[in-house]
PDB file of C-alpha atoms in Angstrom:
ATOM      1  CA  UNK A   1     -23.886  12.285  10.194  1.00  0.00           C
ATOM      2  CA  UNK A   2     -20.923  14.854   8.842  1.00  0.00           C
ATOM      3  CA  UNK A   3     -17.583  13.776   8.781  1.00  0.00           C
ATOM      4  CA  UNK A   4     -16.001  17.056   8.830  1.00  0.00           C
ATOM      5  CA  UNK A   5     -13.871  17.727  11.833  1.00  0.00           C
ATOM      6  CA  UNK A   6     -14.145  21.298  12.727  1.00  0.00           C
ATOM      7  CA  UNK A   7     -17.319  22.212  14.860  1.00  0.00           C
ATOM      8  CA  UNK A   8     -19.182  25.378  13.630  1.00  0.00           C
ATOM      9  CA  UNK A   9     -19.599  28.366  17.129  1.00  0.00           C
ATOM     10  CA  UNK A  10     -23.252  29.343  17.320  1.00  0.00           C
ATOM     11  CA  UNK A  11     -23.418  31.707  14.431  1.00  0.00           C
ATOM     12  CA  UNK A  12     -20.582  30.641  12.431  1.00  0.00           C
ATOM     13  CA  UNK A  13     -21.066  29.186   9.187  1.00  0.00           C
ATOM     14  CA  UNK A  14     -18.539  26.727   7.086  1.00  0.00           C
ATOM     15  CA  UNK A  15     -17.173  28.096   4.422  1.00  0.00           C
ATOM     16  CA  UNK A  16     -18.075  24.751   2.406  1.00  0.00           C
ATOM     17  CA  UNK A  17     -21.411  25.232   3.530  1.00  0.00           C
ATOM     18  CA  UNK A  18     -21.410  28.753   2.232  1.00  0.00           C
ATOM     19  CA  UNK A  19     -20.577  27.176  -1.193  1.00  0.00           C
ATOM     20  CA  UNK A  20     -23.479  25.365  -0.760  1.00  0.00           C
ATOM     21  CA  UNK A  21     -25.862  27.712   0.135  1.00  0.00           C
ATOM     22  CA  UNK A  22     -25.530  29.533  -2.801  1.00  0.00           C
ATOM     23  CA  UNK A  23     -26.400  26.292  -4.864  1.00  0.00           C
ATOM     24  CA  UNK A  24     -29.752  26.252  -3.519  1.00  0.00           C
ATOM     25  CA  UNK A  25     -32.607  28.282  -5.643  1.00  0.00           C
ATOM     26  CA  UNK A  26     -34.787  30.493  -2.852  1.00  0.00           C
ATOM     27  CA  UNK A  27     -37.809  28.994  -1.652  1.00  0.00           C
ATOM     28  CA  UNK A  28     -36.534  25.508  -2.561  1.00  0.00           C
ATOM     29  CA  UNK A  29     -37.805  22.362  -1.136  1.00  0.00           C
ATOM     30  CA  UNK A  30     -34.830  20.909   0.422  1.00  0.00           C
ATOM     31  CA  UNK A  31     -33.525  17.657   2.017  1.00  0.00           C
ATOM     32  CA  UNK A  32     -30.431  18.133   4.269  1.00  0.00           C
ATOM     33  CA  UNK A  33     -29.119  14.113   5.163  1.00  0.00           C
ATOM     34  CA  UNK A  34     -26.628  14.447   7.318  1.00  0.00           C
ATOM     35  CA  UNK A  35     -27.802  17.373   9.188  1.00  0.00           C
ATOM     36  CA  UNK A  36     -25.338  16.939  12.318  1.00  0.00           C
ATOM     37  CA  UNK A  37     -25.988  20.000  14.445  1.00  0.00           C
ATOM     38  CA  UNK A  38     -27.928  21.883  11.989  1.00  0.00           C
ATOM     39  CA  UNK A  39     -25.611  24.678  11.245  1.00  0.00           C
ATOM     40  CA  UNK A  40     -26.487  24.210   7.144  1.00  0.00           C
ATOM     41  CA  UNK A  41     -29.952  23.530   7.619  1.00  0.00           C
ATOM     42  CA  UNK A  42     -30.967  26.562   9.789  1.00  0.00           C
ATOM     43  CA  UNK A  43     -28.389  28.910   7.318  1.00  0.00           C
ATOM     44  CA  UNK A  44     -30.511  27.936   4.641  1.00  0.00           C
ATOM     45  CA  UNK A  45     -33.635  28.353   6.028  1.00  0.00           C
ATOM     46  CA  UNK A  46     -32.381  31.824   7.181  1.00  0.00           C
ATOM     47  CA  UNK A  47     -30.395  33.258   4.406  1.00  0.00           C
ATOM     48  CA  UNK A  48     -32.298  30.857   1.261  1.00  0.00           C
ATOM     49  CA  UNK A  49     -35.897  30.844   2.893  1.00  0.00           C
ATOM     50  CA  UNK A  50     -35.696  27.089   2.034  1.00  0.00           C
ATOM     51  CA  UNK A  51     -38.908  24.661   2.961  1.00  0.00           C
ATOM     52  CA  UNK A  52     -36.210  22.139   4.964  1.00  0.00           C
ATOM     53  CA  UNK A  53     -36.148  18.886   6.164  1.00  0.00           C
ATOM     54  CA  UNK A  54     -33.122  16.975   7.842  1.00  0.00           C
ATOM     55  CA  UNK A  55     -31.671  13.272   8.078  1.00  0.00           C
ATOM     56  CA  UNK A  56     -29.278  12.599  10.891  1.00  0.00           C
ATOM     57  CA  UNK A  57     -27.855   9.580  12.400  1.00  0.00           C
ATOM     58  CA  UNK A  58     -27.034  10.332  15.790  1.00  0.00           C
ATOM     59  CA  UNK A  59     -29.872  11.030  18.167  1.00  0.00           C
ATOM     60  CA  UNK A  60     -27.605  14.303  19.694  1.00  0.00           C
ATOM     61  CA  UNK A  61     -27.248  15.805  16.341  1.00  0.00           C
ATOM     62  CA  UNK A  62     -31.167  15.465  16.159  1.00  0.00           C
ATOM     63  CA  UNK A  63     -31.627  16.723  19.598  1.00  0.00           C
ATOM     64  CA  UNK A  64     -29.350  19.769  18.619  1.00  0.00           C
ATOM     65  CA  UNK A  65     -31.547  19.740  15.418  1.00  0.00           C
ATOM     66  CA  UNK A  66     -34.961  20.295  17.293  1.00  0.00           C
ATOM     67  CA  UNK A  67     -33.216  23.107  19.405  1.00  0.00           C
ATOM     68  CA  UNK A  68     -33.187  25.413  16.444  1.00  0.00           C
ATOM     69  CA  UNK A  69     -36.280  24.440  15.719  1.00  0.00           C
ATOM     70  CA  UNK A  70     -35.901  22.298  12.817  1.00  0.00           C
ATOM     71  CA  UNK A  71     -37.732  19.872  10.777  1.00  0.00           C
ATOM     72  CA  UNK A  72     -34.849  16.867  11.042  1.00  0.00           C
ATOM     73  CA  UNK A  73     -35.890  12.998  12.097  1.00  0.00           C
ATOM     74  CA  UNK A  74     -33.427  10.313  12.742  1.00  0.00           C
ATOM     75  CA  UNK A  75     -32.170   8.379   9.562  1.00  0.00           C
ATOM     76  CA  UNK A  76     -29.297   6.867   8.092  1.00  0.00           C
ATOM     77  CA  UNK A  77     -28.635   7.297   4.594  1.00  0.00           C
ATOM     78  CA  UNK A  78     -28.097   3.853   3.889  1.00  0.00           C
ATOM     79  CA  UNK A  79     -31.192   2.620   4.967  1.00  0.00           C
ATOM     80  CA  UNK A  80     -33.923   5.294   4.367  1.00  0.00           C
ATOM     81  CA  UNK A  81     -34.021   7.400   1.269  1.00  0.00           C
ATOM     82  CA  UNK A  82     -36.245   4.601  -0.315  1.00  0.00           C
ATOM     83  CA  UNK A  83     -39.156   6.151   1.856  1.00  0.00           C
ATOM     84  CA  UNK A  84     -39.545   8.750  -0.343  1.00  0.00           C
ATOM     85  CA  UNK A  85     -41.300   9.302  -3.525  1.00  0.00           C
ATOM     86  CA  UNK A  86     -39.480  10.239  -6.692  1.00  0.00           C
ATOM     87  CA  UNK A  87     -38.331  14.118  -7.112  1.00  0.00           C
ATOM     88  CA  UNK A  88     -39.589  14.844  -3.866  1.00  0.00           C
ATOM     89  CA  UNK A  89     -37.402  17.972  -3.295  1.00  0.00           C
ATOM     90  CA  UNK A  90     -36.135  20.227  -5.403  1.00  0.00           C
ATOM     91  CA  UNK A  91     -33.113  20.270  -3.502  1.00  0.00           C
ATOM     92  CA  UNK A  92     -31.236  17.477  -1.987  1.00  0.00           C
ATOM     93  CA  UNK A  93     -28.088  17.896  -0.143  1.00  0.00           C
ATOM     94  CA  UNK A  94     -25.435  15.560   1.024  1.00  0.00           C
ATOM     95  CA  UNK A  95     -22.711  17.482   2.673  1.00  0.00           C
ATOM     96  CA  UNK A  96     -18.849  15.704   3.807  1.00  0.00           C
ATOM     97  CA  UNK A  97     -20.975  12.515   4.298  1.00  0.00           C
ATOM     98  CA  UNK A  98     -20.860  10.001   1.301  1.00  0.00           C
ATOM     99  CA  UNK A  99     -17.261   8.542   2.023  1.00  0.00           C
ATOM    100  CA  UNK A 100     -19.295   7.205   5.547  1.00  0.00           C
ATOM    101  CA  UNK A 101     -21.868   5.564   3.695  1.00  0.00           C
ATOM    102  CA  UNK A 102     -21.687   1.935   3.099  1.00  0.00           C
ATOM    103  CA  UNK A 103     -22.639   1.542  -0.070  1.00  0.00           C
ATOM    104  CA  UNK A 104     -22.108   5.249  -1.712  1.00  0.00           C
ATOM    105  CA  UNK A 105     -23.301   3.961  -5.182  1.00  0.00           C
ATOM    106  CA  UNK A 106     -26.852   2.871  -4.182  1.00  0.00           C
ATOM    107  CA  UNK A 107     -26.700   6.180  -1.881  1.00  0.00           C
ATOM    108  CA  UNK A 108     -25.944   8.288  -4.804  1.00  0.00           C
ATOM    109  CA  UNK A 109     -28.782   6.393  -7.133  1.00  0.00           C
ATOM    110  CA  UNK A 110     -31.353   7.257  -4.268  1.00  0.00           C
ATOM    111  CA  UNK A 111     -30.550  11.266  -4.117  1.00  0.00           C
ATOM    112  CA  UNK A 112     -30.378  11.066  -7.552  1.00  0.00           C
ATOM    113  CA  UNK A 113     -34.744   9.846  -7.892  1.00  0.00           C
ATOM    114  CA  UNK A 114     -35.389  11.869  -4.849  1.00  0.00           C
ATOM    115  CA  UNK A 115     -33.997  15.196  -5.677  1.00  0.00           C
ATOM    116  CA  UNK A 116     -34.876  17.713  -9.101  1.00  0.00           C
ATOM    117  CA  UNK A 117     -31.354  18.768  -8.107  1.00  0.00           C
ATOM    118  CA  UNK A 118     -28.292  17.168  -6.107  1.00  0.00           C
ATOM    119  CA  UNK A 119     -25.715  19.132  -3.867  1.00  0.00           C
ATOM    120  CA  UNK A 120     -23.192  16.726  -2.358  1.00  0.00           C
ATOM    121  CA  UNK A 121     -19.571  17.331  -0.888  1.00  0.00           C
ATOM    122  CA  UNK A 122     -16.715  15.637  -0.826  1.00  0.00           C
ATOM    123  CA  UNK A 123     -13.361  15.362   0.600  1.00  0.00           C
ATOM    124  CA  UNK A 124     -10.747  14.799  -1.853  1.00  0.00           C
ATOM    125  CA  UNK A 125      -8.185  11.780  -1.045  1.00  0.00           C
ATOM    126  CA  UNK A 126      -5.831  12.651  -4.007  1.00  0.00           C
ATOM    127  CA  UNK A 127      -4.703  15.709  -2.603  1.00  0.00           C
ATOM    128  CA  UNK A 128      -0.885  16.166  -2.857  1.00  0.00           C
ATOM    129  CA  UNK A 129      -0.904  16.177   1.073  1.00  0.00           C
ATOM    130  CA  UNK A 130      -2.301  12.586   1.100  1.00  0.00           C
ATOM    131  CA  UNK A 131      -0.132  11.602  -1.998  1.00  0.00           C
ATOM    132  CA  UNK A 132       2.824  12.660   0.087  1.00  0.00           C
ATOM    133  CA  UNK A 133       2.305  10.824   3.139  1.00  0.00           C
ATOM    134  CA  UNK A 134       1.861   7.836   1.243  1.00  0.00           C
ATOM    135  CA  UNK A 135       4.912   8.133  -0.813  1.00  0.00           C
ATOM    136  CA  UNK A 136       7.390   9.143   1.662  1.00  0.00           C
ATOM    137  CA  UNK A 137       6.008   8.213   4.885  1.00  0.00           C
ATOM    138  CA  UNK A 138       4.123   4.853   3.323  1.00  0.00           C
ATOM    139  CA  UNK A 139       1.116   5.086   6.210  1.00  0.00           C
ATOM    140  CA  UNK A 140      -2.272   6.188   5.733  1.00  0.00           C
ATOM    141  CA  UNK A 141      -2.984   9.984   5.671  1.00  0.00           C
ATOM    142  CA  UNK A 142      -4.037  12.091   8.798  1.00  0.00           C
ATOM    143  CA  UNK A 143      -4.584  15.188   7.776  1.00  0.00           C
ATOM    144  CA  UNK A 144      -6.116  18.715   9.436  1.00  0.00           C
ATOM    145  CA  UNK A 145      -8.948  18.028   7.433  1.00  0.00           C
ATOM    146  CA  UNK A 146      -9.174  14.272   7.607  1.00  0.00           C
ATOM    147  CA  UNK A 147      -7.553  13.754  10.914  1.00  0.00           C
ATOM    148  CA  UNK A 148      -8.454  10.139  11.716  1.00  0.00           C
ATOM    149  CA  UNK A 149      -6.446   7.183  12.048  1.00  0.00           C
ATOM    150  CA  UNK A 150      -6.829   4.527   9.723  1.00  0.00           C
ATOM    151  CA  UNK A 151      -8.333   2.225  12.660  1.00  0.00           C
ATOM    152  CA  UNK A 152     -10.653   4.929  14.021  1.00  0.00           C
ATOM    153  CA  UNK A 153     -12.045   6.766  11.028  1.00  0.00           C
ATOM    154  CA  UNK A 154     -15.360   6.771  10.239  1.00  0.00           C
ATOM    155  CA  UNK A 155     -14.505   7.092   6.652  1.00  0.00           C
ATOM    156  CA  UNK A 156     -14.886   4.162   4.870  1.00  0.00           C
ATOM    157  CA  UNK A 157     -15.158   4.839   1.487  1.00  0.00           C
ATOM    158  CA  UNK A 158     -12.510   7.381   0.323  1.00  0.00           C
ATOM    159  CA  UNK A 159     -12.565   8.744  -3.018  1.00  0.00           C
ATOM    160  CA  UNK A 160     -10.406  11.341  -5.215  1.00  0.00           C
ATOM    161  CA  UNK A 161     -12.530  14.098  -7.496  1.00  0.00           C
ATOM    162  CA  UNK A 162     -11.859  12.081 -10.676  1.00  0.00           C
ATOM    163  CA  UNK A 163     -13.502   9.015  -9.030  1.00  0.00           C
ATOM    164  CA  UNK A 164     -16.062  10.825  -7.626  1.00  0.00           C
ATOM    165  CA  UNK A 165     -16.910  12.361 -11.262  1.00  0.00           C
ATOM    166  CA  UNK A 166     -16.299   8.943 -12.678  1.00  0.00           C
ATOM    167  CA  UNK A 167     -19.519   7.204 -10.326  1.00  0.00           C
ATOM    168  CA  UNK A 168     -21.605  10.377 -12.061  1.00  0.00           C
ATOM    169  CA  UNK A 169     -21.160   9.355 -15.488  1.00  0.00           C
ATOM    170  CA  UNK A 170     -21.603   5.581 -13.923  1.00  0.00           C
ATOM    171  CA  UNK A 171     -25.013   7.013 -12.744  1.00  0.00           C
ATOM    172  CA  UNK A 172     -25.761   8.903 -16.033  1.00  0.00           C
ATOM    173  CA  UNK A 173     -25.757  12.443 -13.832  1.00  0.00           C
ATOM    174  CA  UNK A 174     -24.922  15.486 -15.732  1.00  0.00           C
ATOM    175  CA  UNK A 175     -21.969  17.419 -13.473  1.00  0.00           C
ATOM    176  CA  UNK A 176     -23.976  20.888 -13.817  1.00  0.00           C
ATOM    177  CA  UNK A 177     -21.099  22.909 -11.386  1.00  0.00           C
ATOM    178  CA  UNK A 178     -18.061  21.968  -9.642  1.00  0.00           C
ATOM    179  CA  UNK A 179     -16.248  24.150  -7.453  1.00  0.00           C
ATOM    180  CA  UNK A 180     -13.024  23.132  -5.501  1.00  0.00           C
ATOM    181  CA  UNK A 181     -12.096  24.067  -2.388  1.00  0.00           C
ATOM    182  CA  UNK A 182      -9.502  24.784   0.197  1.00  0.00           C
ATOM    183  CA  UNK A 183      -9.352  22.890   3.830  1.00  0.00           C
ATOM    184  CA  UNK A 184     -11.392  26.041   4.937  1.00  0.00           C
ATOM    185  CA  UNK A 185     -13.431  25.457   2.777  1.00  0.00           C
ATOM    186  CA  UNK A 186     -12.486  28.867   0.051  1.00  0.00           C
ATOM    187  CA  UNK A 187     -12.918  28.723  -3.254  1.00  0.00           C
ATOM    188  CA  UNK A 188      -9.746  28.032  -5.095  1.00  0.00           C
ATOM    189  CA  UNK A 189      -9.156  31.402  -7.079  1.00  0.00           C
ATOM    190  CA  UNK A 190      -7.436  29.929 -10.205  1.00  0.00           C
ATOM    191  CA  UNK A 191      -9.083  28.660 -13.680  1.00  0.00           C
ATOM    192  CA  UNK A 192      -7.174  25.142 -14.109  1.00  0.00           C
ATOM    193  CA  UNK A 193      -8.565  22.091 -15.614  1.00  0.00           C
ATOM    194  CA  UNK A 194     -10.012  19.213 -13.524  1.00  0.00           C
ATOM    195  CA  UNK A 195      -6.387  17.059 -13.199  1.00  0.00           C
ATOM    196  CA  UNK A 196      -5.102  20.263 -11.565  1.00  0.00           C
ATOM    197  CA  UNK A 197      -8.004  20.092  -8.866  1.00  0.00           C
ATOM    198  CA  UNK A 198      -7.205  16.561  -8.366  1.00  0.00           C
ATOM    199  CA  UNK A 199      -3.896  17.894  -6.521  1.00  0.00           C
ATOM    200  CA  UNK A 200      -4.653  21.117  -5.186  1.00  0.00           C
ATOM    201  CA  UNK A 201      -8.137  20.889  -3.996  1.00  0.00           C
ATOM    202  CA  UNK A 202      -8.741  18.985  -0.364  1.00  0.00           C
ATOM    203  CA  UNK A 203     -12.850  19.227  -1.005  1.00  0.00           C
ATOM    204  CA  UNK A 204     -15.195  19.950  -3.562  1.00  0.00           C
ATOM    205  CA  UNK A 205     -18.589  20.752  -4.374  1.00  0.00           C
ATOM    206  CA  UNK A 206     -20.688  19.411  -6.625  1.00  0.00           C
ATOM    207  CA  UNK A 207     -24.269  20.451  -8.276  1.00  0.00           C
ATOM    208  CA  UNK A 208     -25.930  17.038 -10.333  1.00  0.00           C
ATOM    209  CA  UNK A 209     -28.730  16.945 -11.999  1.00  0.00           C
ATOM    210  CA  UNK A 210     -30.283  13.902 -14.239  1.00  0.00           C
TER     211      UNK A 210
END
């Protein structure tokens, strides 16, 4: 289960997911939930010579999964991270998949015991795009990057950077990187503080720890 809308060509890589890659330590011991096609997974078992395993709702994105020969089961998020024991990976990654959760909190709590480290991704709902639409058009978003209508999204917990930042402290995990992001998922090349990011950035990255 990945939310974001633009399909990866065999070979291509995300640029989020690049960001993400090069959060993960070599060798690590990682746990990819929301695995959809396995574009991430099998990058970082190239490029990072990761130990991976996957999570991914849909039976076709595990069937897709298998085909590159990776080490992904069918799961949802909601239901099955309490299967596994505390600190289990050193890595655990949760990419453009939270806001689809149902209850993002207890989701959040769970990577949180399971992982030494936590990579998750987010879209960012306070972009100035979204503000805009809601201002001057006074209807939900529908964006290039969030291109749902508000009756058809899978999205059903939206959040903004600050909020997202906000459930950390909540949780009592330490923000140990954040890196904001274009729609293509580029780093944004300007030093600004976090309020800035709030407008500018439509995704984000984020590297937890506890």
């Amino acid at each position: 289960m990945n939310l974001a809308p633009r399909q990866t060509r065999p070979g291509e890589i995300r640029g989020d997911h690049k960001v993400v890659a090069s959060l993960v330590p070599m060798g690590a011991r990682v746990l990819d939930i929301g695995s959809e096609d396995g574009a991430l997974l099998d990058h970082l078992t190239r490029e990072r010579r990761v130990d991976g395993r996957g999570i991914e709702l849909s039976q076709a994105g595990v069937n897709r999964c298998v085909a590159r020969g990776l080490s992904v089961i069918q799961g949802d998020a909601d239901k099955d991270l309490s299967d596994y024991p505390d600190q289990a990976f050193d890595v655990v990654i949760l990419s453009q998949t939270l806001q689809a959760t149902r209850e993002p909190k207890q989701v959040m709590s769970e990577l949180l015991r399971i992982g030494r480290q936590v990579v998750v991704s987010i879209p960012n709902f306070a972009h100035w795009r979204n503000r805009m639409q809601l201002l001057f058009r006074g209807r939900m978003p529908v964006t290039k990057y969030l291109p749902y209508e508000w009756y058809d999204t899978p999205n059903i917990h939206f959040c903004s950077l600050r909020d997202f930042v906000a459930l950390c402290r909540e949780l009592d995990a330490d923000v140990d990187k954040a890196i904001a992001l274009s729609a293509k998922g580029n780093k944004i090349p300007v030093s600004a503080p976090w309020w800035v990011w709030n407008i500018v950035a439509e995704q984000a990255v984020f590297l937890l720890k506890r």
